[in-house]
CSV table of C-alpha atoms in Angstrom, one decimal:
chain,number,residue,atom,x,y,z
F,1,MET,CA,-1.9,-34.6,2.2
F,2,HIS,CA,-1.3,-32.0,4.8
F,3,SER,CA,2.3,-31.4,3.6
F,4,VAL,CA,1.0,-30.8,0.1
F,5,GLY,CA,-1.5,-28.3,1.4
F,6,LEU,CA,1.3,-26.5,3.3
F,7,ARG,CA,3.5,-26.3,0.3
F,8,LEU,CA,0.6,-24.8,-1.7
F,9,LEU,CA,0.1,-22.3,1.1
F,10,VAL,CA,3.7,-21.3,1.2
F,11,ALA,CA,3.9,-21.0,-2.6
F,12,PHE,CA,0.8,-18.9,-2.6
F,13,VAL,CA,2.1,-16.3,-0.2
F,14,GLY,CA,5.9,-16.9,-0.6
F,15,THR,CA,6.0,-15.1,-4.0
F,16,LEU,CA,6.2,-11.8,-2.1
F,17,CYS,CA,9.1,-9.8,-0.8
F,18,GLY,CA,10.0,-7.4,2.0
F,19,PHE,CA,12.5,-5.1,3.9
F,20,ALA,CA,13.6,-4.6,7.5
F,21,VAL,CA,12.1,-2.1,10.0
F,22,ALA,CA,12.1,-0.4,13.4
F,23,GLY,CA,9.5,0.8,15.9
F,24,GLY,CA,9.2,3.7,18.4
F,25,TRP,CA,6.9,6.3,20.1
F,26,VAL,CA,3.2,5.9,20.5
F,27,PHE,CA,0.8,8.8,19.7
F,28,GLU,CA,-3.0,8.9,19.9
F,29,ALA,CA,-4.3,10.0,16.5
F,30,GLY,CA,-6.1,13.3,16.7
F,31,LEU,CA,-4.8,14.4,20.1
F,32,ALA,CA,-3.1,17.8,20.6
F,33,LEU,CA,0.2,16.2,21.5
F,34,CYS,CA,0.5,15.1,17.8
F,35,ALA,CA,0.2,18.7,16.5
F,36,GLN,CA,3.7,19.9,17.2
F,37,GLU,CA,6.1,20.5,14.3
F,38,PHE,CA,8.9,17.9,14.4
F,39,GLN,CA,11.8,19.0,12.3
F,40,TRP,CA,13.6,15.7,11.8
F,41,SER,CA,16.7,15.6,9.7
F,42,GLU,CA,16.9,11.8,9.7
F,43,PRO,CA,14.3,9.0,9.8
F,44,LYS,CA,12.5,8.6,13.1
F,45,ALA,CA,10.2,5.8,14.2
F,46,PHE,CA,6.9,6.5,16.0
F,47,ALA,CA,3.4,4.9,16.3
F,48,LEU,CA,-0.2,6.1,16.0
F,49,THR,CA,-3.3,4.4,17.4
F,50,ASN,CA,-6.2,3.7,15.0
F,51,PRO,CA,-9.2,5.1,17.0
F,52,ALA,CA,-11.5,2.6,15.2
F,53,ASP,CA,-10.1,-0.5,16.8
F,54,ARG,CA,-7.2,0.6,19.0
F,55,VAL,CA,-4.6,-1.1,16.7
F,56,GLU,CA,-1.1,0.4,16.9
F,57,ILE,CA,0.3,1.7,13.5
F,58,PRO,CA,4.1,1.5,13.4
F,59,CYS,CA,5.4,4.5,11.4
F,60,LEU,CA,8.7,5.8,10.1
F,61,ALA,CA,9.2,9.4,8.8
F,62,ASN,CA,11.7,12.0,7.7
F,63,LEU,CA,9.8,15.3,7.5
F,64,VAL,CA,12.8,17.1,6.1
F,65,GLU,CA,13.2,20.6,7.6
F,66,GLY,CA,11.4,23.2,5.6
F,67,ALA,CA,9.6,20.8,3.3
F,68,ASP,CA,6.2,21.7,2.1
F,69,VAL,CA,5.4,18.3,0.6
F,70,LEU,CA,5.1,15.0,2.4
F,71,VAL,CA,5.0,11.7,0.5
F,72,VAL,CA,3.1,8.8,2.2
F,73,PHE,CA,4.7,5.6,1.1
F,74,LEU,CA,2.7,2.3,0.9
F,75,HIS,CA,4.7,-0.8,0.6
F,76,GLY,CA,3.8,-4.0,-1.2
F,77,MET,CA,3.0,-7.4,0.2
F,78,GLY,CA,5.8,-8.7,2.3
F,79,GLY,CA,7.4,-5.2,2.5
F,80,THR,CA,7.7,-2.8,5.3
F,81,LYS,CA,8.0,0.9,6.2
F,82,GLY,CA,11.7,0.6,5.8
F,83,GLY,CA,11.6,0.1,2.1
F,84,PHE,CA,11.7,2.6,-0.9
F,85,LEU,CA,15.3,3.5,0.1
F,86,LYS,CA,16.2,4.9,-3.3
F,87,GLU,CA,12.9,6.7,-3.7
F,88,LYS,CA,13.2,8.3,-0.2
F,89,SER,CA,16.8,9.5,-0.8
F,90,MET,CA,15.7,11.2,-4.1
F,91,LEU,CA,12.9,13.0,-2.3
F,92,GLU,CA,15.2,14.1,0.5
F,93,ALA,CA,17.6,15.5,-2.1
F,94,ASP,CA,14.8,17.4,-3.6
F,95,GLY,CA,13.7,18.8,-0.2
F,96,ILE,CA,10.6,16.6,0.1
F,97,GLY,CA,9.7,14.7,3.3
F,98,TRP,CA,8.2,11.3,3.6
F,99,VAL,CA,6.2,9.0,5.9
F,100,GLY,CA,5.7,5.2,5.8
F,101,PHE,CA,3.9,2.7,8.0
F,102,ASP,CA,3.8,-1.1,8.4
F,103,GLN,CA,0.6,-2.5,7.0
F,104,ARG,CA,-1.2,-5.1,9.2
F,105,GLY,CA,0.8,-8.3,9.4
F,106,HIS,CA,4.0,-6.7,8.2
F,107,GLY,CA,7.1,-5.5,9.9
F,108,ASP,CA,6.5,-4.2,13.4
F,109,SER,CA,2.7,-4.6,13.2
F,110,LYS,CA,1.4,-6.8,16.1
F,111,VAL,CA,-1.8,-7.9,14.4
F,112,PRO,CA,-2.4,-10.3,11.5
F,113,PHE,CA,-2.8,-9.3,7.9
F,114,SER,CA,-5.9,-7.3,7.0
F,115,PHE,CA,-6.2,-5.3,3.8
F,116,LEU,CA,-9.2,-3.3,4.9
F,117,GLY,CA,-7.6,-2.8,8.3
F,118,SER,CA,-4.6,-1.3,6.6
F,119,LEU,CA,-6.8,0.9,4.6
F,120,SER,CA,-8.3,2.2,7.9
F,121,ASP,CA,-4.7,2.7,9.2
F,122,LEU,CA,-3.9,4.7,6.1
F,123,GLU,CA,-6.9,6.9,6.7
F,124,THR,CA,-5.8,7.4,10.3
F,125,LEU,CA,-2.3,8.4,9.3
F,126,ILE,CA,-3.4,10.9,6.6
F,127,VAL,CA,-6.0,12.6,8.9
F,128,TRP,CA,-3.3,12.9,11.6
F,129,LEU,CA,-0.7,14.3,9.2
F,130,LYS,CA,-3.2,16.9,8.0
F,131,GLU,CA,-4.1,17.9,11.5
F,132,ALA,CA,-0.5,18.0,12.7
F,133,TYR,CA,0.9,19.7,9.5
F,134,PRO,CA,-2.0,21.5,7.8
F,135,LYS,CA,0.3,23.6,5.5
F,136,LYS,CA,2.0,20.5,4.0
F,137,ARG,CA,0.9,19.1,0.7
F,138,LEU,CA,0.3,15.3,1.0
F,139,VAL,CA,1.1,12.9,-1.8
F,140,VAL,CA,0.3,9.1,-1.6
F,141,TYR,CA,2.7,6.8,-3.3
F,142,GLY,CA,2.1,3.0,-3.3
F,143,HIS,CA,3.5,0.0,-5.0
F,144,SER,CA,1.6,-3.2,-5.8
F,145,LEU,CA,-0.5,-4.0,-2.6
F,146,GLY,CA,0.3,-0.5,-1.4
F,147,ALA,CA,-0.8,1.0,-4.6
F,148,SER,CA,-4.1,-0.8,-4.2
F,149,LEU,CA,-4.6,0.9,-0.8
F,150,GLY,CA,-4.0,4.2,-2.5
F,151,CYS,CA,-6.6,3.5,-5.2
F,152,MET,CA,-9.1,2.7,-2.4
F,153,LEU,CA,-8.5,6.0,-0.6
F,154,GLY,CA,-11.6,7.5,-2.2
F,155,THR,CA,-13.7,5.3,0.1
F,156,THR,CA,-12.4,7.0,3.2
F,157,ARG,CA,-12.8,10.4,4.8
F,158,ALA,CA,-9.1,11.2,3.9
F,159,LYS,CA,-9.9,11.4,0.2
F,160,ASP,CA,-9.9,15.2,0.0
F,161,LEU,CA,-6.8,15.6,2.1
F,162,VAL,CA,-4.2,14.5,-0.5
F,163,GLU,CA,-3.1,16.3,-3.6
F,164,LEU,CA,-2.0,13.4,-5.7
F,165,VAL,CA,-2.2,9.5,-5.6
F,166,VAL,CA,0.7,7.7,-7.4
F,167,SER,CA,-0.1,4.1,-8.1
F,168,VAL,CA,2.8,1.9,-9.2
F,169,ALA,CA,1.8,-1.6,-10.5
F,170,SER,CA,-1.6,-1.7,-8.8
F,171,PRO,CA,-4.0,-4.6,-9.7
F,172,SER,CA,-7.6,-3.9,-10.7
F,173,LYS,CA,-8.6,-6.3,-7.9
F,174,LEU,CA,-6.8,-7.7,-4.9
F,175,GLY,CA,-6.6,-11.2,-6.3
F,176,ASP,CA,-4.6,-10.1,-9.3
F,177,LEU,CA,-1.5,-10.1,-7.0
F,178,TYR,CA,-1.6,-13.8,-6.4
F,179,ARG,CA,-0.7,-14.8,-10.0
F,180,MET,CA,-2.5,-18.1,-9.2
F,181,GLN,CA,-6.1,-17.5,-10.1
F,182,PRO,CA,-7.1,-21.2,-10.3
F,183,LEU,CA,-5.6,-21.8,-6.8
F,184,LEU,CA,-7.4,-18.7,-5.5
F,185,ASP,CA,-10.7,-20.0,-6.8
F,186,MET,CA,-10.1,-23.4,-5.2
F,187,LEU,CA,-9.2,-21.8,-1.9
F,188,ASN,CA,-12.1,-19.5,-2.0
F,189,LEU,CA,-14.5,-22.4,-2.6
F,190,ARG,CA,-13.0,-24.4,0.3
F,191,VAL,CA,-13.2,-21.4,2.6
F,192,GLU,CA,-16.9,-20.7,1.7
F,193,ASN,CA,-17.7,-24.3,2.4
F,194,GLY,CA,-16.0,-24.2,5.8
F,195,GLY,CA,-13.7,-27.1,5.0
F,196,PHE,CA,-10.0,-26.5,5.2
F,197,PRO,CA,-8.4,-28.8,7.8
F,198,VAL,CA,-4.8,-27.9,6.7
F,199,LEU,CA,-5.4,-24.2,7.4
F,200,GLU,CA,-7.1,-25.1,10.8
F,201,LEU,CA,-4.0,-27.1,11.7
F,202,PHE,CA,-1.4,-24.6,10.4
F,203,PHE,CA,-3.0,-21.5,11.8
F,204,ARG,CA,-3.8,-22.7,15.3
F,205,SER,CA,-1.9,-19.6,16.3
F,206,PRO,CA,-0.7,-16.6,14.2
F,207,LYS,CA,2.3,-17.5,12.0
F,208,PRO,CA,4.6,-15.5,9.6
F,209,VAL,CA,4.4,-16.7,6.1
F,210,GLY,CA,6.4,-15.0,3.3
F,211,GLY,CA,7.2,-12.0,5.6
F,212,ILE,CA,3.5,-11.6,6.6
F,213,LEU,CA,1.8,-12.5,9.8
F,214,PHE,CA,-1.4,-14.6,9.3
F,215,ASP,CA,-3.9,-16.4,11.4
F,216,GLN,CA,-6.7,-18.5,10.0
F,217,THR,CA,-9.2,-15.7,9.9
F,218,SER,CA,-6.9,-13.2,8.2
F,219,PHE,CA,-5.9,-15.8,5.6
F,220,GLU,CA,-9.5,-16.7,4.9
F,221,GLU,CA,-10.3,-13.0,4.6
F,222,LEU,CA,-7.4,-12.5,2.2
F,223,VAL,CA,-8.7,-15.4,0.0
F,224,ILE,CA,-12.3,-14.1,-0.1
F,225,ASP,CA,-11.2,-10.4,-0.5
F,226,GLY,CA,-9.1,-11.4,-3.5
F,227,ASN,CA,-12.3,-11.6,-5.6
F,228,ARG,CA,-14.5,-9.2,-3.6
F,229,VAL,CA,-12.2,-6.1,-3.2
F,230,ARG,CA,-11.8,-4.4,-6.5
F,231,MET,CA,-9.8,-1.3,-6.9
F,232,LYS,CA,-11.6,-0.5,-10.2
F,233,ASP,CA,-14.8,-0.2,-8.3
F,234,SER,CA,-13.4,2.5,-6.0
F,235,ILE,CA,-10.7,4.4,-7.9
F,236,GLY,CA,-13.2,6.8,-9.5
F,237,LEU,CA,-14.1,8.1,-6.1
F,238,LEU,CA,-10.6,9.8,-5.9
F,239,SER,CA,-11.7,12.5,-8.3
F,240,PRO,CA,-11.0,15.5,-8.2
F,241,THR,CA,-7.7,14.3,-6.7
F,242,PRO,CA,-5.3,13.4,-9.6
F,243,VAL,CA,-4.3,9.8,-9.9
F,244,LEU,CA,-1.1,8.8,-11.7
F,245,LEU,CA,-1.0,5.1,-12.7
F,246,LEU,CA,2.5,3.8,-13.6
F,247,HIS,CA,3.1,0.3,-15.0
F,248,GLY,CA,5.8,-1.9,-16.4
F,249,ALA,CA,5.0,-3.3,-19.9
F,250,LEU,CA,6.7,-6.6,-18.8
F,251,ASP,CA,4.8,-7.0,-15.6
F,252,ALA,CA,3.7,-10.6,-15.3
F,253,THR,CA,2.1,-10.2,-11.9
F,254,VAL,CA,-0.4,-7.5,-12.9
F,255,THR,CA,-0.6,-7.5,-16.7
F,256,LEU,CA,-1.2,-4.4,-18.8
F,257,PRO,CA,-4.8,-5.3,-19.6
F,258,ARG,CA,-5.6,-5.5,-15.9
F,259,ALA,CA,-3.8,-2.1,-15.4
F,260,LEU,CA,-5.8,-0.6,-18.3
F,261,ASP,CA,-9.0,-1.8,-16.6
F,262,LEU,CA,-8.1,0.2,-13.6
F,263,PHE,CA,-7.2,3.3,-15.6
F,264,ARG,CA,-10.5,3.2,-17.5
F,265,ALA,CA,-12.4,3.0,-14.2
F,266,ALA,CA,-10.6,6.1,-12.9
F,267,SER,CA,-12.1,9.6,-13.2
F,268,ASP,CA,-10.3,12.7,-14.5
F,269,PRO,CA,-7.8,14.0,-13.8
F,270,LYS,CA,-5.8,10.9,-14.5
F,271,GLU,CA,-2.8,9.7,-16.3
F,272,PHE,CA,-1.5,6.2,-17.3
F,273,VAL,CA,2.3,5.9,-18.1
F,274,VAL,CA,3.8,2.7,-19.4
F,275,PHE,CA,7.5,2.0,-18.8
F,276,PRO,CA,8.5,-0.4,-21.7
F,277,CYS,CA,11.4,-2.2,-20.0
F,278,GLU,CA,10.0,-2.6,-16.5
F,279,ARG,CA,8.5,-5.6,-14.7
F,280,HIS,CA,6.3,-5.6,-11.5
F,281,THR,CA,9.3,-4.4,-9.4
F,282,PHE,CA,10.8,-1.4,-11.2
F,283,GLU,CA,14.6,-1.6,-11.6
F,284,ASP,CA,15.2,2.0,-12.8
F,285,LYS,CA,14.1,3.8,-9.7
F,286,GLU,CA,15.8,7.0,-10.7
F,287,ALA,CA,13.8,7.3,-14.0
F,288,LEU,CA,10.6,6.4,-12.1
F,289,MET,CA,11.2,9.0,-9.4
F,290,ARG,CA,12.3,11.7,-11.8
F,291,PHE,CA,8.9,11.3,-13.5
F,292,VAL,CA,7.0,11.3,-10.2
F,293,LEU,CA,8.8,14.4,-9.0
F,294,SER,CA,7.9,16.2,-12.2
F,295,ARG,CA,4.2,15.4,-11.5
F,296,ILE,CA,4.4,16.4,-7.9
F,297,ASN,CA,5.2,20.0,-9.0
F,298,SER,CA,2.8,20.0,-12.0
F,299,PRO,CA,-0.6,21.6,-12.2
F,300,LYS,CA,-3.6,19.3,-12.4
F,301,GLY,CA,-4.1,19.9,-16.1
F,302,VAL,CA,-1.1,17.9,-17.0
F,303,TYR,CA,-2.7,14.6,-16.0
F,304,ALA,CA,-4.4,13.4,-19.2
F,305,GLY,CA,-4.5,10.2,-21.2
F,306,ILE,CA,-2.1,7.4,-21.8
F,307,ARG,CA,1.7,7.8,-22.3
C-alpha cells in the first residue's frame, strides 16, 4: 500500500522539469553594500537574504554593461535560475540584462518548496534591484509556476516597481499545474483530515522529488494551496502595470479556457496572445522572444485585447 502511495506521489510531482545551477556571494537585501553598479559581462552568481524570514535567495545575473532594462526570469516547477538559455542570449544580443533566482525547494535553495515563500523572495529581489539600480527598467518574465508568481506580484510592495509582467503559460490557480485534479482533491481531503501515513513515512526528512525539495509540511501546503491560491484573484492588482499573457493553443497542462479565465480577471492595460502551434513548453523560443522584445520597447497603449 505504501509503495502505491509513493508511486502516486512521484507521478504527481515528477511531471515537472528542470535545469542546472550555481551559487555565490551573499548580500543583505536593502543594505548599502548592494547599491554599487556591477558591470558584469557574463553571468555571475550571488545571493540575497529575505529580511522577512532570513532565507537565502540564490541568484544569477548578467546586467549587460550599459543596459537600461533588466528582465527578472521566474522558472517553472522543477526548473532553476540557470534556465531560459535561449531567451537570455537573445536579450544579451539586444543589449538587455537579466536576473534569475532559485525558487524555494529548487536548485541551490536550502529550504523546502513554498510558493508564497518564493513570492516573498521575488518581492525582496525586485525591491533590492530597484534600490541598487534605480535608473533601470524592470520587466518580470515567468513561465508556468514562475508566471504564476508574476501574476501574484500585485499583492506585494514591489507591484509598482516593474514596467511589464510577461506571463507565459500561467494557470488561473496553482492547482492547474498538476494536471491531476481528481488526485489533488483526494490528497487535499486526506491532508485536511490529518491522515496520510505514506507522507509521514516518506517525508521524515526533506527529500528531493522531481527536482524539488519537499518536506511533509511543504508538500501539504502545496496540496492545499493548489485550490486556495488563485492567480485570477490577484492579477487585477497589477494595474496600471501592463500584463502580457502568452499561451500555446496546444497546452494540455493549462488549457486555453483556464488561461482565458486569467486574462478576463486582469485589468487594463493587458494583452492575451495565442501561439497556435505551441504547447505548455514553447519550442520556438526565437518567435516568442521577438514578440516579447517588441513589447518591452512599446508604449502601454499597445496592450489591448486578444491576438
